[in-house]
CSV table of C-alpha atoms and ligand atoms in Angstrom, one decimal:
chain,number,residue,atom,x,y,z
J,1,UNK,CA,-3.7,-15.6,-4.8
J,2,UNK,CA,-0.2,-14.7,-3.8
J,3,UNK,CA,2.5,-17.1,-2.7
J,4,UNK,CA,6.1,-16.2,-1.1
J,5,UNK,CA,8.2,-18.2,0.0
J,6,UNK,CA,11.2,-17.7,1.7
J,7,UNK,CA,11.9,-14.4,0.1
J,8,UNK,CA,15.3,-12.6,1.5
J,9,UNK,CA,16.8,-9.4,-0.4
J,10,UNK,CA,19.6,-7.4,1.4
J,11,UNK,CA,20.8,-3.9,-0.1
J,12,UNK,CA,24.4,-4.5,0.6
J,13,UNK,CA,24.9,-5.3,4.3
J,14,UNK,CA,21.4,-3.8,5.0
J,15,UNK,CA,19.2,-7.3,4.9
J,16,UNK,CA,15.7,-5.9,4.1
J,17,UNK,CA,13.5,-9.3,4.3
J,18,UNK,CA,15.1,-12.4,5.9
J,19,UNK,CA,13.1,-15.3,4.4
J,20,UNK,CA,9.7,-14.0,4.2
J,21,UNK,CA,6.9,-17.0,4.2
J,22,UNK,CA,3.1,-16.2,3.1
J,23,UNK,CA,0.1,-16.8,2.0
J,24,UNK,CA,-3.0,-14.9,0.8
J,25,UNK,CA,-6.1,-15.6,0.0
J,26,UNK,CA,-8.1,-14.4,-3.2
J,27,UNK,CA,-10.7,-11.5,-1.1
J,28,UNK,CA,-8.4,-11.0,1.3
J,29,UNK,CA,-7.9,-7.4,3.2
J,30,UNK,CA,-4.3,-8.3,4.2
J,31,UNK,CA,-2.9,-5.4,6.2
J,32,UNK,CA,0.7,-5.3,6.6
J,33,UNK,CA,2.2,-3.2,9.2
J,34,UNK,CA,5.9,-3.1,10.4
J,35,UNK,CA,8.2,-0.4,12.0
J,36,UNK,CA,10.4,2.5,9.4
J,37,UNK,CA,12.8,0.5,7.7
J,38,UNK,CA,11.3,-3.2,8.5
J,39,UNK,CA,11.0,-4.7,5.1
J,40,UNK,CA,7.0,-3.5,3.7
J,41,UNK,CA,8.0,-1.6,0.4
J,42,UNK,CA,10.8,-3.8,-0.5
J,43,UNK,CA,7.9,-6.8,-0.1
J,44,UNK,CA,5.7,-4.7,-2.8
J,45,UNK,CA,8.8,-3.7,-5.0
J,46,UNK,CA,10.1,-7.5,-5.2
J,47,UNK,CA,6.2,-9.0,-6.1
J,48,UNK,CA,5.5,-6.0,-7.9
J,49,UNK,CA,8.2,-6.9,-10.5
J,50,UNK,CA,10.5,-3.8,-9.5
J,51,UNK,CA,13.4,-5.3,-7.8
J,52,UNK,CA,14.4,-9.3,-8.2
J,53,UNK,CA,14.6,-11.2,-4.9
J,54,UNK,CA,18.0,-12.2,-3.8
J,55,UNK,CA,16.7,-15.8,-3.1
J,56,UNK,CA,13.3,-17.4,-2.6
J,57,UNK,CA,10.3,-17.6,-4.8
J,58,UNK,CA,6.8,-15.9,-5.1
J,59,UNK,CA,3.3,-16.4,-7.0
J,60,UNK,CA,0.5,-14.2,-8.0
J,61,UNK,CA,-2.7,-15.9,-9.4
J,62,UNK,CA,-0.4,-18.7,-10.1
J,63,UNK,CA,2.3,-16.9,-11.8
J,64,UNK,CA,6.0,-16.9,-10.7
J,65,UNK,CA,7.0,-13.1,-10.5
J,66,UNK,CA,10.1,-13.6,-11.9
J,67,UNK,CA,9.8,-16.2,-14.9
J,68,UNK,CA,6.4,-15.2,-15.9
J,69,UNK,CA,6.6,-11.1,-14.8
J,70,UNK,CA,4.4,-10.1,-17.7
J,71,UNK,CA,1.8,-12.2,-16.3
J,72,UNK,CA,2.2,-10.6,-13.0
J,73,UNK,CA,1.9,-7.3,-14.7
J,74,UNK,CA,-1.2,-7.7,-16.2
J,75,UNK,CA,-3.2,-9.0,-12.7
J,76,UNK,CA,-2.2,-6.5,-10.5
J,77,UNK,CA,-1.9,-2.4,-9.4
J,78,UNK,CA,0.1,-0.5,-7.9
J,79,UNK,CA,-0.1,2.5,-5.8
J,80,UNK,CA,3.1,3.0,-4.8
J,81,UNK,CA,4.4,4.8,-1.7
J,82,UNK,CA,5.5,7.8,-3.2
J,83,UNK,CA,4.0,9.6,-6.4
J,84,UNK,CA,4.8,8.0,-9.4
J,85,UNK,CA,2.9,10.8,-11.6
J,86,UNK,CA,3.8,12.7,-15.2
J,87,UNK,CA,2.4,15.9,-13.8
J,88,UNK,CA,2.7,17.7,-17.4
J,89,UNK,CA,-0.4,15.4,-18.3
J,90,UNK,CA,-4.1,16.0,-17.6
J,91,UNK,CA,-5.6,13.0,-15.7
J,92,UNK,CA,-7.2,12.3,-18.7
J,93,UNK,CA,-4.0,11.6,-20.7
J,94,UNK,CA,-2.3,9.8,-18.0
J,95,UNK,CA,-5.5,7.4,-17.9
J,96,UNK,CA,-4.9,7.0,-21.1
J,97,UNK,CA,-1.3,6.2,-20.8
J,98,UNK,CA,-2.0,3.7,-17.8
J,99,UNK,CA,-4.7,2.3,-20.0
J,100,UNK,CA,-2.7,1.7,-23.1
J,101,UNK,CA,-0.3,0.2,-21.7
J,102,UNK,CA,-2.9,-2.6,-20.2
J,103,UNK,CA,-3.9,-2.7,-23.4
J,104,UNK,CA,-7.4,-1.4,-22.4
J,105,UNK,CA,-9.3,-0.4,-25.3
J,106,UNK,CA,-10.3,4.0,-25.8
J,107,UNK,CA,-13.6,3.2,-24.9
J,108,UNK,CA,-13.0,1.6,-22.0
J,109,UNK,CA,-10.2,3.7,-20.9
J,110,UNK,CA,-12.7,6.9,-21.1
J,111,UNK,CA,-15.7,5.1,-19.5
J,112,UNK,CA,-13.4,4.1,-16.8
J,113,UNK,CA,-12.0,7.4,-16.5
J,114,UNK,CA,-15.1,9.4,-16.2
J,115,UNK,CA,-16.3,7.1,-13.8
J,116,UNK,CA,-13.2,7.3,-11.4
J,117,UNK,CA,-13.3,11.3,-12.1
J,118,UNK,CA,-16.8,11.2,-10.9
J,119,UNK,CA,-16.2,9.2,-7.6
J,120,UNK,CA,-12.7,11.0,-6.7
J,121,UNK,CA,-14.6,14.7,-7.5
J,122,UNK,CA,-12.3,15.2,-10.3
J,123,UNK,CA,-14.8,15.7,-13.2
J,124,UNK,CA,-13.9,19.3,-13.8
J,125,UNK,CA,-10.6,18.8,-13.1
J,126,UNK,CA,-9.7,15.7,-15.8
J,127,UNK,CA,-8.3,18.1,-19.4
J,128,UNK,CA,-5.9,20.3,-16.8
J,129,UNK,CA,-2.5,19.9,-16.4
J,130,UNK,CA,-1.5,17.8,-12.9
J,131,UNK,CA,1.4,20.3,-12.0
J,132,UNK,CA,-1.5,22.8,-10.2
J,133,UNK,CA,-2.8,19.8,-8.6
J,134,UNK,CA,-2.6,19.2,-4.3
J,135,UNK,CA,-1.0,16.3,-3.4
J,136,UNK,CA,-4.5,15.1,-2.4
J,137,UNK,CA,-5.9,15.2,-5.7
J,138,UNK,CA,-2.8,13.6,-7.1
J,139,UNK,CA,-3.3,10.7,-5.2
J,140,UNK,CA,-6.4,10.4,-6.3
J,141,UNK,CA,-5.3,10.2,-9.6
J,142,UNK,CA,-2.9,7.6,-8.8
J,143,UNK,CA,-6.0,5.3,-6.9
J,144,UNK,CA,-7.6,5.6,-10.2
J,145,UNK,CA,-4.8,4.8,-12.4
J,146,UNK,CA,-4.1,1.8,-10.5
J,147,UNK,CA,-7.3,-0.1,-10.6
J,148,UNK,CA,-7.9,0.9,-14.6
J,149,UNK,CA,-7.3,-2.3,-15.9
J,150,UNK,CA,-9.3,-3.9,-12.5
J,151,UNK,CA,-6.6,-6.1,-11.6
J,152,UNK,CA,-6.9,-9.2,-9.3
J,153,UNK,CA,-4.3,-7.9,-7.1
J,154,UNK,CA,-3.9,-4.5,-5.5
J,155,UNK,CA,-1.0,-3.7,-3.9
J,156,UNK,CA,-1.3,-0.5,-1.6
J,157,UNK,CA,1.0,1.5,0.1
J,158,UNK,CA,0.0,4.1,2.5
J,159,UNK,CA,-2.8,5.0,0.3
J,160,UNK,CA,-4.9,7.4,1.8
J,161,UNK,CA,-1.5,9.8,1.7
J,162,UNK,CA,-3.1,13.3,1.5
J,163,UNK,CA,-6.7,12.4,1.1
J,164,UNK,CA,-8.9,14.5,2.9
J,165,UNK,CA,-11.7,12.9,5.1
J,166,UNK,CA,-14.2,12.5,2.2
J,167,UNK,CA,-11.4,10.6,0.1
J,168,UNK,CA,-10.9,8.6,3.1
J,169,UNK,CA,-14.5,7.4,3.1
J,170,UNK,CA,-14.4,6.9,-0.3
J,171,UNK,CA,-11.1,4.5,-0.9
J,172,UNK,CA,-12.3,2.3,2.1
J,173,UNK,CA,-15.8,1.6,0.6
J,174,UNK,CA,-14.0,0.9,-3.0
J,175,UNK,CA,-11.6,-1.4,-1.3
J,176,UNK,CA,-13.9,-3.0,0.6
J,177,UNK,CA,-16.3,-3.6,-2.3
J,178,UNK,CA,-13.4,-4.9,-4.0
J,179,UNK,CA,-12.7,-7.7,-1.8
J,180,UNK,CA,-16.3,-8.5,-2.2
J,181,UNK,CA,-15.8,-9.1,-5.6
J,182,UNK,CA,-12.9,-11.5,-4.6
J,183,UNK,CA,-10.1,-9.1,-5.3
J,184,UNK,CA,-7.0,-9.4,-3.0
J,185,UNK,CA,-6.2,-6.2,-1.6
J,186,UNK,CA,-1.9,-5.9,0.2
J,187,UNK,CA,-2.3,-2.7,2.1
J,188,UNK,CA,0.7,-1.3,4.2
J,189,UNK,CA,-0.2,1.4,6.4
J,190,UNK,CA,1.4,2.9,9.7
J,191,UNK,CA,-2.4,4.0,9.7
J,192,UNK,CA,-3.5,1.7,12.5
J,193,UNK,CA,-7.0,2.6,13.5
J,194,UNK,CA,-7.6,2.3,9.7
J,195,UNK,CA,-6.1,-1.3,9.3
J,196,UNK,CA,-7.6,-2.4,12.0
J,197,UNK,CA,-11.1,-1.3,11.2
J,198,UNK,CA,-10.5,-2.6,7.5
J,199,UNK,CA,-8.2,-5.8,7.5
J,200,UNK,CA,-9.2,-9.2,7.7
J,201,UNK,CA,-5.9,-10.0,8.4
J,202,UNK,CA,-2.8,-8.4,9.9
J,203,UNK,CA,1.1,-9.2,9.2
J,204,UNK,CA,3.4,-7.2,11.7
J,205,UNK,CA,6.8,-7.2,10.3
J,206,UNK,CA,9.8,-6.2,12.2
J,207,UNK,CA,13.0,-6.3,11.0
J,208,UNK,CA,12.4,-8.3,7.8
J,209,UNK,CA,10.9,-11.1,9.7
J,210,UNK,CA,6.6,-12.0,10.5
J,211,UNK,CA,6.9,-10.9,14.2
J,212,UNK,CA,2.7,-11.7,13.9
J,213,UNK,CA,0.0,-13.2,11.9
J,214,UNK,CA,-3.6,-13.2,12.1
J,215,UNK,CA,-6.8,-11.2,12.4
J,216,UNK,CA,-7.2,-8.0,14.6
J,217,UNK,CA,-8.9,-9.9,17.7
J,218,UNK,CA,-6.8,-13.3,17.5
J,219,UNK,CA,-3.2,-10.3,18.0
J,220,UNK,CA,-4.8,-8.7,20.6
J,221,UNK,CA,-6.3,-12.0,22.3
J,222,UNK,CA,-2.3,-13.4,21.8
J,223,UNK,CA,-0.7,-10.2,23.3
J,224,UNK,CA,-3.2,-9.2,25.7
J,225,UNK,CA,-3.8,-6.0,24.5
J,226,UNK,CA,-6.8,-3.8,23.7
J,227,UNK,CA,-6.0,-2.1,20.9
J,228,UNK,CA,-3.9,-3.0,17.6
J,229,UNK,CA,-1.6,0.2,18.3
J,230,UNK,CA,-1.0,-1.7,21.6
J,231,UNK,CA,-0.2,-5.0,19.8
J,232,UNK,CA,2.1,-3.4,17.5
J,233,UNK,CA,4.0,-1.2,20.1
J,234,UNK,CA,4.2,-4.3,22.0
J,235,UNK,CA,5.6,-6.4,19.4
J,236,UNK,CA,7.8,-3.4,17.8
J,237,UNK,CA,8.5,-1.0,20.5
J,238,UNK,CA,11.6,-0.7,22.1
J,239,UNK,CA,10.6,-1.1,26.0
J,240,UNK,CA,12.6,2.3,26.7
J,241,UNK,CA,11.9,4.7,23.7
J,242,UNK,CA,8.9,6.2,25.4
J,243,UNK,CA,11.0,7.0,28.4
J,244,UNK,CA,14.1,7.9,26.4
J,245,UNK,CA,11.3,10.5,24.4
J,246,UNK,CA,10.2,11.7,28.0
J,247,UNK,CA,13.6,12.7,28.9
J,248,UNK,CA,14.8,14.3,25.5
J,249,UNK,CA,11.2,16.3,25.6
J,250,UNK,CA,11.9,17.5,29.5
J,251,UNK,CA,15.9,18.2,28.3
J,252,UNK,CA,14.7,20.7,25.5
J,253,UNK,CA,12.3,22.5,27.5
J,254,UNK,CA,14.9,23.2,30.1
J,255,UNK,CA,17.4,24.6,28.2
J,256,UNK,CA,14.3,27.0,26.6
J,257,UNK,CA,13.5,28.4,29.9
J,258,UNK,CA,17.7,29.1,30.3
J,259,UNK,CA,18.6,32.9,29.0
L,301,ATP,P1,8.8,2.7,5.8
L,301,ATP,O1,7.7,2.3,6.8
L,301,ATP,O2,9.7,3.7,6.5
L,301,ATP,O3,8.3,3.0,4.5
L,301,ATP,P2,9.5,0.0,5.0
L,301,ATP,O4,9.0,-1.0,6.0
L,301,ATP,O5,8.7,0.2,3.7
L,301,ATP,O6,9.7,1.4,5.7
L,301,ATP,P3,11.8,-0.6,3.3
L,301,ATP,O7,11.6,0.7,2.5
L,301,ATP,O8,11.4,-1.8,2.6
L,301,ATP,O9,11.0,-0.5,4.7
L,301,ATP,O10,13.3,-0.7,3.7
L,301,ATP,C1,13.8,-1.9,4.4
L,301,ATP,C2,15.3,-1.6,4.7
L,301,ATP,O11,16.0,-1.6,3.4
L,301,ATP,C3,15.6,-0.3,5.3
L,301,ATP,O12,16.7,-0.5,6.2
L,301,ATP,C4,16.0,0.6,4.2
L,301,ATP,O13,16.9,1.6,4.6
L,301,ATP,C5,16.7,-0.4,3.2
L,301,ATP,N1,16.5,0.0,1.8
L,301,ATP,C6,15.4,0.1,1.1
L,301,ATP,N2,15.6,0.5,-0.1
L,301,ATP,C7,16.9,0.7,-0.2
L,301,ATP,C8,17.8,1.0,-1.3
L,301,ATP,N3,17.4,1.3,-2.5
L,301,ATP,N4,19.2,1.1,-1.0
L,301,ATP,C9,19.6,0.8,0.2
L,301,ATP,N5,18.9,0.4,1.2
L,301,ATP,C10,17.5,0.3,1.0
């Protein structure tokens, strides 16, 4: 369902993705994890249709991302990483806005709306304005608004941002579900015990480059370790930050204690 290959983009000397190979199934759970800064958002920007690759190629359901983008468009969502809301509109009109512009029909656009506002707990909240809203409820909004048109593709980063537990609950069970159905689900998380409880699959990126491939139990089996915190720390970590965090933390409570 989605096809890179040897994708690079640099933002000036900063090279982001260094020839990035991979494919994903249709009903695929494909976690993809990776350290601050190694490469995850640019990956969802560039297939996404936001930002053009510097060199390399992808597909989504067949499509090239850059000479058929419009095809993209239309087979996937997007929750992006950080709010992409008009928070003058209700939920209601920004549905609506979403909708329209996947050419969704009113009717469907409001049965799909009150059905999303009655899973998220929103049903008395859809005609207000968004600007009162929490950040929690927000994102909510944002879930709902990306899965409007049900796309084939759902691209989601660091999701559960600001739910509370019940939301939690919730967006696992729809994503699940929707992989069920065959949908193909990209989620980047530094959530691990979430990943790993949820992903069929897990890409660990480091530095613009697959550091690791495969399922939860296959990276731990590989690396020896017992947990997929463990794997990544192993694969990521910098063998002397913990110490180097140990010595900063005993540094600042000494000079407390000094008058
Ligand atoms: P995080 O986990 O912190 O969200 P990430 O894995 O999503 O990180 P990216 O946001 O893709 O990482 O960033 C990859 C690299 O590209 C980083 O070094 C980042 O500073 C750089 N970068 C990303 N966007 C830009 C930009 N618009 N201009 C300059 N550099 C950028």
């Amino acid at each position: 369902m989605i096809s890179i290959v040897g994708v690079t983009k640099s933002y000036g000397s900063i090279k982001a993705l260094g020839g990035l190979t991979l494919e994903i199934p249709s009903g695929q759970i494909f976690g993809y994890l990776g350290p601050n800064g190694a490469g995850k958002t640019t990956t969802v920007k560039i297939l996404s249709g936001m930002i053009p690759p510097d060199s390399g190629t992808a597909r989504i359901a067949g499509f090239d991302i850059t000479r058929h983008a419009l095809e993209v468009k239309k087979r996937i969502g997007v929750v992006p990483e950080s709010g992409a809301l008009y928070e003058s509109l209700t939920p209601a009109e920004y549905w609506e806005f979403a909708g329209r512009l996947y050419h969704l029909d009113q009717q469907t656009i409001s049965r799909r709306g009150q059905e999303f506002a009655e899973l998220f707990g929103l049903k008395d909240r859809i005609a207000e304005r968004m600007n009162g809203f929490s950040k929690g409820m927000k994102q909510r909004v944002v879930i709902a608004s990306a899965l409007l048109h049900n796309p084939d593709v759902v691209f989601l980063d660091e999701p559960l941002n600001g739910l509370d537990a019940n939301a939690v609950l919730i967006v696992k069970e729809l994503i699940r579900s929707l992989a069920k159905k065959g949908k193909t689900v990209f989620y980047c998380s530094h959530i691990l015990e979430v990943v790993e409880k949820l992903c069929d699959r897990v890409v660990i990126l480091d530095s613009g480059v697959v550091a690791a491939d495969g399922s939860v139990a296959s990276l731990k089996r590989m690396t020896r370790r017992t947990s997929l915190e463990a794997v990544f720390s192993k694969l990521t970590q910098d063998p002397e930050a913990k110490d180097a965090a140990r010595v900063l933390a005993e540094k600042l409570a000494g000079e407390k204690q000094k008058p």
